[in-house]
GROMACS .gro file of C-alpha atoms in nm:
model
  352
    1MET     CA    1   3.608   8.701  -3.258
    2GLU     CA    2   3.665   8.604  -2.899
    3GLN     CA    3   3.554   8.964  -2.777
    4VAL     CA    4   3.208   8.904  -2.986
    5TRP     CA    5   3.174   8.572  -2.809
    6LEU     CA    6   3.250   8.714  -2.457
    7LEU     CA    7   3.020   9.000  -2.553
    8LEU     CA    8   2.752   8.757  -2.639
    9LEU     CA    9   2.794   8.551  -2.333
   10LEU     CA   10   2.761   8.840  -2.094
   11THR     CA   11   2.457   8.944  -2.288
   12ILE     CA   12   2.281   8.595  -2.226
   13LYS     CA   13   2.372   8.617  -1.858
   14VAL     CA   14   2.243   8.951  -1.820
   15LEU     CA   15   1.906   8.868  -1.999
   16SER     CA   16   1.881   8.522  -1.802
   17VAL     CA   17   1.909   8.711  -1.461
   18THR     CA   18   1.672   9.012  -1.588
   19ALA     CA   19   1.407   8.717  -1.682
   20GLN     CA   20   1.467   8.538  -1.336
   21PHE     CA   21   1.384   8.856  -1.161
   22ASN     CA   22   1.106   8.980  -1.377
   23GLY     CA   23   0.814   9.140  -1.154
   24TYR     CA   24   0.999   9.151  -0.829
   25ASN     CA   25   1.222   9.433  -0.658
   26CYS     CA   26   1.563   9.283  -0.704
   27ASP     CA   27   1.892   9.389  -0.837
   28ALA     CA   28   2.080   9.183  -1.066
   29ASN     CA   29   2.401   9.313  -0.965
   30LEU     CA   30   2.335   9.262  -0.586
   31HIS     CA   31   2.132   8.972  -0.576
   32SER     CA   32   2.265   8.730  -0.836
   33ARG     CA   33   2.417   8.483  -0.577
   34PHE     CA   34   2.303   8.201  -0.331
   35PRO     CA   35   2.165   8.305  -0.028
   36ALA     CA   36   2.357   8.399   0.298
   37GLU     CA   37   2.344   8.423   0.667
   38ARG     CA   38   2.260   8.792   0.618
   39ASP     CA   39   1.934   8.717   0.412
   40ILE     CA   40   1.721   8.660   0.713
   41ASN     CA   41   1.579   8.891   0.960
   42VAL     CA   42   1.417   8.763   1.277
   43PHE     CA   43   1.172   9.012   1.484
   44CYS     CA   44   1.085   8.871   1.828
   45GLY     CA   45   0.777   9.053   1.885
   46VAL     CA   46   0.525   9.059   2.178
   47GLN     CA   47   0.268   8.846   2.037
   48THR     CA   48   0.437   8.700   1.720
   49ILE     CA   49   0.779   8.609   1.573
   50THR     CA   50   0.824   8.733   1.242
   51MET     CA   51   1.090   8.619   0.960
   52LYS     CA   52   1.178   8.788   0.664
   53ILE     CA   53   1.361   8.621   0.393
   54ASN     CA   54   1.552   8.780   0.083
   55PHE     CA   55   1.350   8.647  -0.208
   56CYS     CA   56   1.583   8.753  -0.468
   57THR     CA   57   1.840   8.514  -0.361
   58VAL     CA   58   1.551   8.244  -0.311
   59LEU     CA   59   1.471   8.292  -0.690
   60PHE     CA   60   1.832   8.316  -0.792
   61SER     CA   61   1.890   7.952  -0.642
   62GLY     CA   62   1.600   7.806  -0.856
   63TYR     CA   63   1.334   7.804  -0.571
   64SER     CA   64   1.004   7.986  -0.566
   65GLU     CA   65   0.812   8.125  -0.234
   66THR     CA   66   0.603   7.781  -0.233
   67ASP     CA   67   0.946   7.576  -0.178
   68LEU     CA   68   1.007   7.719   0.163
   69ALA     CA   69   0.832   7.599   0.474
   70LEU     CA   70   0.878   7.589   0.844
   71ASN     CA   71   1.052   7.289   1.000
   72GLY     CA   72   1.023   7.063   0.669
   73LYS     CA   73   0.618   7.094   0.692
   74HIS     CA   74   0.603   7.135   0.295
   75GLY     CA   75   0.283   6.972   0.268
   76ASP     CA   76   0.103   7.212   0.511
   77ALA     CA   77   0.009   7.565   0.334
   78HIS     CA   78  -0.026   7.691   0.691
   79CYS     CA   79   0.331   7.667   0.739
   80ARG     CA   80   0.458   7.850   0.424
   81GLY     CA   81   0.528   8.212   0.410
   82PHE     CA   82   0.420   8.510   0.162
   83ILE     CA   83   0.579   8.728  -0.053
   84ASN     CA   84   0.601   9.112  -0.005
   85ASN     CA   85   0.695   9.285  -0.311
   86ASN     CA   86   0.679   9.656  -0.156
   87THR     CA   87   1.013   9.632   0.014
   88PHE     CA   88   1.375   9.610  -0.152
   89PRO     CA   89   1.466   9.373  -0.183
   90ALA     CA   90   1.144   9.153  -0.211
   91VAL     CA   91   1.085   8.911   0.102
   92VAL     CA   92   0.916   8.628   0.191
   93ILE     CA   93   0.743   8.654   0.542
   94PHE     CA   94   0.694   8.382   0.798
   95ILE     CA   95   0.478   8.450   1.101
   96ILE     CA   96   0.448   8.240   1.431
   97ASN     CA   97   0.180   8.328   1.662
   98LEU     CA   98   0.298   8.289   2.028
   99SER     CA   99  -0.030   8.131   2.110
  100THR     CA  100   0.010   7.867   1.891
  101LEU     CA  101   0.397   7.857   1.861
  102GLU     CA  102   0.449   7.478   1.805
  103SER     CA  103   0.174   7.433   1.545
  104CYS     CA  104   0.423   7.407   1.243
  105GLY     CA  105   0.687   7.208   1.441
  106ASN     CA  106   0.865   7.481   1.596
  107THR     CA  107   1.070   7.398   1.945
  108LEU     CA  108   0.992   7.540   2.272
  109VAL     CA  109   1.282   7.472   2.512
  110VAL     CA  110   1.267   7.586   2.878
  111SER     CA  111   1.612   7.667   3.056
  112SER     CA  112   1.688   7.853   3.377
  113ALA     CA  113   1.920   8.154   3.449
  114ARG     CA  114   1.937   8.421   3.699
  115GLY     CA  115   1.769   8.742   3.637
  116ILE     CA  116   1.485   8.993   3.720
  117ASN     CA  117   1.145   8.813   3.780
  118ALA     CA  118   0.818   8.944   3.703
  119TYR     CA  119   0.798   9.105   4.054
  120GLY     CA  120   1.129   9.259   4.025
  121ASN     CA  121   1.314   9.038   4.255
  122THR     CA  122   1.648   8.873   4.139
  123SER     CA  123   1.597   8.497   4.118
  124VAL     CA  124   1.646   8.199   3.901
  125VAL     CA  125   1.436   8.260   3.585
  126GLN     CA  126   1.299   8.028   3.349
  127ILE     CA  127   1.347   8.089   2.978
  128GLY     CA  128   1.156   7.978   2.695
  129ASN     CA  129   1.355   7.943   2.373
  130VAL     CA  130   1.144   7.909   2.055
  131SER     CA  131   1.342   7.803   1.750
  132GLY     CA  132   1.293   7.619   1.409
  133TYR     CA  133   1.407   7.659   1.067
  134ILE     CA  134   1.272   7.730   0.716
  135ASP     CA  135   1.408   7.504   0.439
  136THR     CA  136   1.360   7.363   0.095
  137PRO     CA  137   1.267   7.024   0.019
  138ASP     CA  138   1.485   6.731  -0.090
  139PRO     CA  139   1.460   6.648  -0.449
  140PRO     CA  140   1.320   6.313  -0.539
  141THR     CA  141   1.621   6.244  -0.726
  142ILE     CA  142   1.957   6.113  -0.641
  143ILE     CA  143   2.134   6.399  -0.726
  144SER     CA  144   2.042   6.777  -0.767
  145TYR     CA  145   2.210   7.067  -0.914
  146LEU     CA  146   2.024   7.324  -0.690
  147PRO     CA  147   2.141   7.401  -0.339
  148GLY     CA  148   1.939   7.308  -0.037
  149LEU     CA  149   1.841   7.631   0.150
  150LEU     CA  150   1.815   7.643   0.504
  151TYR     CA  151   1.754   7.932   0.755
  152LYS     CA  152   1.753   7.915   1.122
  153PHE     CA  153   1.592   8.121   1.379
  154SER     CA  154   1.536   8.144   1.748
  155CYS     CA  155   1.367   8.393   2.006
  156SER     CA  156   1.403   8.387   2.391
  157TYR     CA  157   1.130   8.488   2.618
  158PRO     CA  158   1.100   8.486   2.999
  159LEU     CA  159   0.854   8.192   3.052
  160GLU     CA  160   0.638   8.408   3.257
  161TYR     CA  161   0.586   8.607   2.962
  162LEU     CA  162   0.475   8.323   2.763
  163VAL     CA  163   0.245   8.187   3.041
  164ASN     CA  164   0.079   8.494   3.098
  165ASN     CA  165   0.039   8.599   2.719
  166THR     CA  166  -0.084   8.259   2.576
  167GLN     CA  167  -0.189   8.047   2.871
  168LEU     CA  168  -0.540   8.148   2.902
  169ALA     CA  169  -0.593   8.236   2.527
  170SER     CA  170  -0.898   8.052   2.473
  171SER     CA  171  -1.044   8.055   2.144
  172SER     CA  172  -1.420   8.118   2.090
  173ALA     CA  173  -1.665   7.992   1.841
  174ALA     CA  174  -1.983   8.128   1.705
  175ILE     CA  175  -2.266   7.898   1.645
  176SER     CA  176  -2.585   7.994   1.425
  177VAL     CA  177  -2.931   7.868   1.532
  178ARG     CA  178  -3.215   7.877   1.353
  179GLU     CA  179  -3.548   7.944   1.503
  180ASN     CA  180  -3.884   7.948   1.341
  181ASN     CA  181  -3.877   8.302   1.343
  182GLY     CA  182  -3.529   8.364   1.234
  183THR     CA  183  -3.154   8.308   1.328
  184PHE     CA  184  -2.948   8.415   1.624
  185ILE     CA  185  -2.578   8.360   1.698
  186SER     CA  186  -2.460   8.210   2.017
  187THR     CA  187  -2.087   8.242   2.119
  188LEU     CA  188  -1.917   7.947   2.290
  189ASN     CA  189  -1.589   7.972   2.531
  190LEU     CA  190  -1.357   7.703   2.645
  191LEU     CA  191  -1.245   7.822   2.999
  192LEU     CA  192  -1.017   7.671   3.233
  193TYR     CA  193  -1.021   7.682   3.614
  194ASN     CA  194  -0.798   7.563   3.939
  195ASP     CA  195  -1.095   7.446   4.150
  196SER     CA  196  -1.455   7.266   4.131
  197THR     CA  197  -1.644   7.578   4.212
  198TYR     CA  198  -1.544   7.719   3.861
  199SER     CA  199  -1.456   8.031   4.056
  200GLN     CA  200  -1.071   8.091   3.994
  201GLN     CA  201  -0.923   8.058   3.649
  202LEU     CA  202  -0.610   7.856   3.588
  203LEU     CA  203  -0.296   8.003   3.687
  204ILE     CA  204   0.012   7.808   3.589
  205PRO     CA  205   0.354   7.860   3.764
  206SER     CA  206   0.634   7.980   3.576
  207THR     CA  207   0.798   7.610   3.651
  208GLY     CA  208   0.503   7.432   3.496
  209LEU     CA  209   0.238   7.234   3.638
  210PRO     CA  210   0.298   6.930   3.826
  211LEU     CA  211   0.169   6.590   3.648
  212LYS     CA  212  -0.157   6.484   3.757
  213THR     CA  213  -0.270   6.819   3.852
  214LYS     CA  214  -0.653   6.838   3.816
  215ILE     CA  215  -0.790   7.096   3.584
  216TYR     CA  216  -1.172   7.203   3.567
  217ALA     CA  217  -1.278   7.293   3.219
  218ALA     CA  218  -1.592   7.446   3.122
  219VAL     CA  219  -1.773   7.540   2.783
  220ARG     CA  220  -1.979   7.840   2.844
  221ALA     CA  221  -2.262   7.950   2.608
  222THR     CA  222  -2.369   8.345   2.563
  223ASN     CA  223  -2.657   8.519   2.378
  224LEU     CA  224  -2.817   8.182   2.405
  225ASP     CA  225  -3.222   8.135   2.430
  226GLY     CA  226  -3.335   7.944   2.746
  227ARG     CA  227  -3.463   7.650   2.523
  228TRP     CA  228  -3.109   7.559   2.418
  229ASN     CA  229  -2.845   7.364   2.626
  230VAL     CA  230  -2.425   7.295   2.565
  231LEU     CA  231  -2.374   6.954   2.432
  232MET     CA  232  -1.992   6.854   2.415
  233ASP     CA  233  -1.969   6.586   2.164
  234TYR     CA  234  -1.613   6.505   2.266
  235CYS     CA  235  -1.296   6.649   2.382
  236TYR     CA  236  -0.916   6.585   2.309
  237THR     CA  237  -0.564   6.734   2.366
  238THR     CA  238  -0.282   6.775   2.090
  239PRO     CA  239   0.066   6.893   2.184
  240SER     CA  240   0.049   7.213   1.926
  241GLY     CA  241  -0.258   7.475   1.892
  242ASN     CA  242  -0.341   7.298   1.560
  243PRO     CA  243  -0.695   7.105   1.652
  244SER     CA  244  -0.612   6.913   1.333
  245ASP     CA  245  -0.270   6.765   1.458
  246ASP     CA  246  -0.198   6.434   1.364
  247LEU     CA  247  -0.082   6.333   1.723
  248ARG     CA  248  -0.393   6.376   1.944
  249TYR     CA  249  -0.538   6.221   2.304
  250ASP     CA  250  -0.874   6.171   2.355
  251LEU     CA  251  -1.034   6.290   2.678
  252PHE     CA  252  -1.392   6.169   2.625
  253PHE     CA  253  -1.557   6.043   2.305
  254SER     CA  254  -1.891   5.874   2.329
  255CYS     CA  255  -1.862   5.616   2.584
  256ASP     CA  256  -1.484   5.614   2.569
  257LYS     CA  257  -1.311   5.824   2.850
  258ASP     CA  258  -0.986   5.886   2.969
  259PRO     CA  259  -0.979   5.715   3.336
  260GLN     CA  260  -0.855   6.049   3.486
  261THR     CA  261  -1.145   6.247   3.334
  262THR     CA  262  -1.468   6.323   3.478
  263ILE     CA  263  -1.758   6.460   3.295
  264ILE     CA  264  -1.934   6.686   3.543
  265GLU     CA  265  -2.224   6.831   3.327
  266ASN     CA  266  -2.329   6.780   2.977
  267GLY     CA  267  -2.650   6.883   2.794
  268LYS     CA  268  -2.815   6.992   3.102
  269SER     CA  269  -2.754   7.365   3.095
  270GLN     CA  270  -2.585   7.626   2.898
  271MET     CA  271  -2.246   7.511   3.028
  272GLY     CA  272  -2.061   7.187   2.983
  273ARG     CA  273  -1.811   7.088   3.272
  274PHE     CA  274  -1.539   6.857   3.302
  275SER     CA  275  -1.226   6.800   3.506
  276PHE     CA  276  -0.904   6.585   3.401
  277GLU     CA  277  -0.553   6.548   3.503
  278VAL     CA  278  -0.261   6.681   3.328
  279PHE     CA  279  -0.002   6.471   3.182
  280ARG     CA  280   0.276   6.543   2.961
  281PHE     CA  281   0.327   6.422   2.551
  282VAL     CA  282   0.603   6.177   2.527
  283LYS     CA  283   0.735   6.335   2.217
  284HIS     CA  284   0.858   6.627   2.477
  285LYS     CA  285   1.088   6.388   2.662
  286ASN     CA  286   1.396   6.568   2.586
  287GLN     CA  287   1.213   6.910   2.701
  288LYS     CA  288   1.182   7.024   3.069
  289MET     CA  289   0.821   7.131   2.976
  290SER     CA  290   0.539   6.972   2.779
  291THR     CA  291   0.271   7.169   2.627
  292VAL     CA  292  -0.095   7.037   2.619
  293PHE     CA  293  -0.380   7.209   2.416
  294LEU     CA  294  -0.755   7.146   2.501
  295HIS     CA  295  -1.015   7.128   2.203
  296CYS     CA  296  -1.389   7.061   2.242
  297VAL     CA  297  -1.608   6.981   1.958
  298THR     CA  298  -1.936   7.115   2.083
  299LYS     CA  299  -2.283   7.196   1.954
  300LEU     CA  300  -2.633   7.326   2.096
  301CYS     CA  301  -2.923   7.099   2.131
  302ARG     CA  302  -3.282   7.177   2.261
  303ALA     CA  303  -3.338   7.134   2.648
  304ASP     CA  304  -3.588   6.846   2.583
  305ASP     CA  305  -3.385   6.676   2.345
  306CYS     CA  306  -3.038   6.674   2.482
  307PRO     CA  307  -3.098   6.373   2.720
  308PHE     CA  308  -3.143   6.160   2.373
  309LEU     CA  309  -2.825   6.290   2.254
  310VAL     CA  310  -2.600   6.241   2.550
  311PRO     CA  311  -2.476   5.858   2.540
  312ILE     CA  312  -2.588   5.645   2.808
  313CYS     CA  313  -2.292   5.448   2.926
  314SER     CA  314  -2.406   5.163   3.126
  315ASN     CA  315  -2.564   4.845   3.116
  316ARG     CA  316  -2.905   4.984   3.041
  317GLU     CA  317  -2.973   4.986   2.677
  318ARG     CA  318  -3.036   5.353   2.511
  319ARG     CA  319  -3.373   5.466   2.442
  320ASP     CA  320  -3.447   5.374   2.087
  321ALA     CA  321  -3.444   5.683   1.854
  322GLY     CA  322  -3.797   5.610   1.731
  323GLU     CA  323  -3.939   5.676   2.062
  324ARG     CA  324  -3.834   6.043   2.052
  325THR     CA  325  -4.132   6.266   2.014
  326THR     CA  326  -3.958   6.622   1.994
  327TRP     CA  327  -3.659   6.547   1.805
  328SER     CA  328  -3.622   6.725   1.449
  329PRO     CA  329  -3.358   6.851   1.224
  330GLN     CA  330  -3.404   7.177   1.398
  331SER     CA  331  -3.320   7.026   1.741
  332THR     CA  332  -2.929   7.083   1.714
  333SER     CA  333  -2.691   7.321   1.581
  334GLY     CA  334  -2.361   7.247   1.395
  335ASN     CA  335  -2.049   7.141   1.545
  336ALA     CA  336  -1.792   7.425   1.634
  337VAL     CA  337  -1.438   7.335   1.779
  338ILE     CA  338  -1.319   7.563   2.065
  339SER     CA  339  -0.957   7.552   2.221
  340ALA     CA  340  -0.742   7.640   2.508
  341GLY     CA  341  -0.404   7.647   2.596
  342PRO     CA  342  -0.109   7.567   2.606
  343ILE     CA  343  -0.116   7.415   2.928
  344ILE     CA  344   0.255   7.401   3.051
  345THR     CA  345   0.341   7.074   3.250
  346ARG     CA  346   0.687   6.967   3.398
  347SER     CA  347   0.848   6.664   3.236
  348GLY     CA  348   0.869   6.486   3.574
  349ARG     CA  349   1.245   6.390   3.490
  350ASN     CA  350   1.484   6.428   3.789
  351GLU     CA  351   1.764   6.646   3.657
  352GLN     CA  352   2.100   6.722   3.860
   0.00000   0.00000   0.00000
């Protein structure tokens, strides 16, 4: 009788594990266990960091792929991975783009070490260490019978590499403009410069820019009919490459303007220009470097109508909208968000 019960229990266990792995490339004999350190593989690539996590042990632990997220960002779908069931075992893949490496809470810490710099000389080299973790959420209960899963990762790059490959990574946006005789597309780009002549694109040293360094920014339009100008609605900054980051600092919005920001040209040509002084985000207080991403919400407007759309920030009252004689729904295009960065700045701390 005891042998019959033992056989029955083994049968139930095998059926349970088989059902749990149903549809995925998993082996019940190999993967009926909780995750171990060997269950994550990290690939430090030239453009992305890729993590592959053994999905079979995640399933055995009672979780699905949607329970895993970068750095506790479980409410953000962009911070979750995706399943690849064409490998053995099946894996959950997470990809971090180096140009937006802090968008899901990953950490960039800069340190110094002796090594070979970009010019082949032996010197003190700045190393950027990108690190973070992938975990499961805490249950909304006092106790849980499921293990909490935690996978840590890190990649180190020469800071010069991160600067050279991500610093001037400006995004572009296409705006569709409808004319009476059809539709055309104009492309907008946000570029950063060192000087007021807008001739030298911004170069950042490996040690980062000193605080209060002046940067000149330009929004340029291409493939644009001469009757249209560029209008920057507002520009702001975030500590990550995500334009929707909850933490943001506005450079200018309507008549509200940061004191160190100067609007040079807006709505007068096919280029919008302004300057600002670099700063650090306080959240980076424990880091030697701070990262700042620039975003501009931009539209196109008819050259004759742009003066009525630019805010008049003085004691004079703005011309009444009813006096506009040429304004029409076709006078402006839709908004587009364009970005540039990261701009890497020194923390300003004195460290011995």
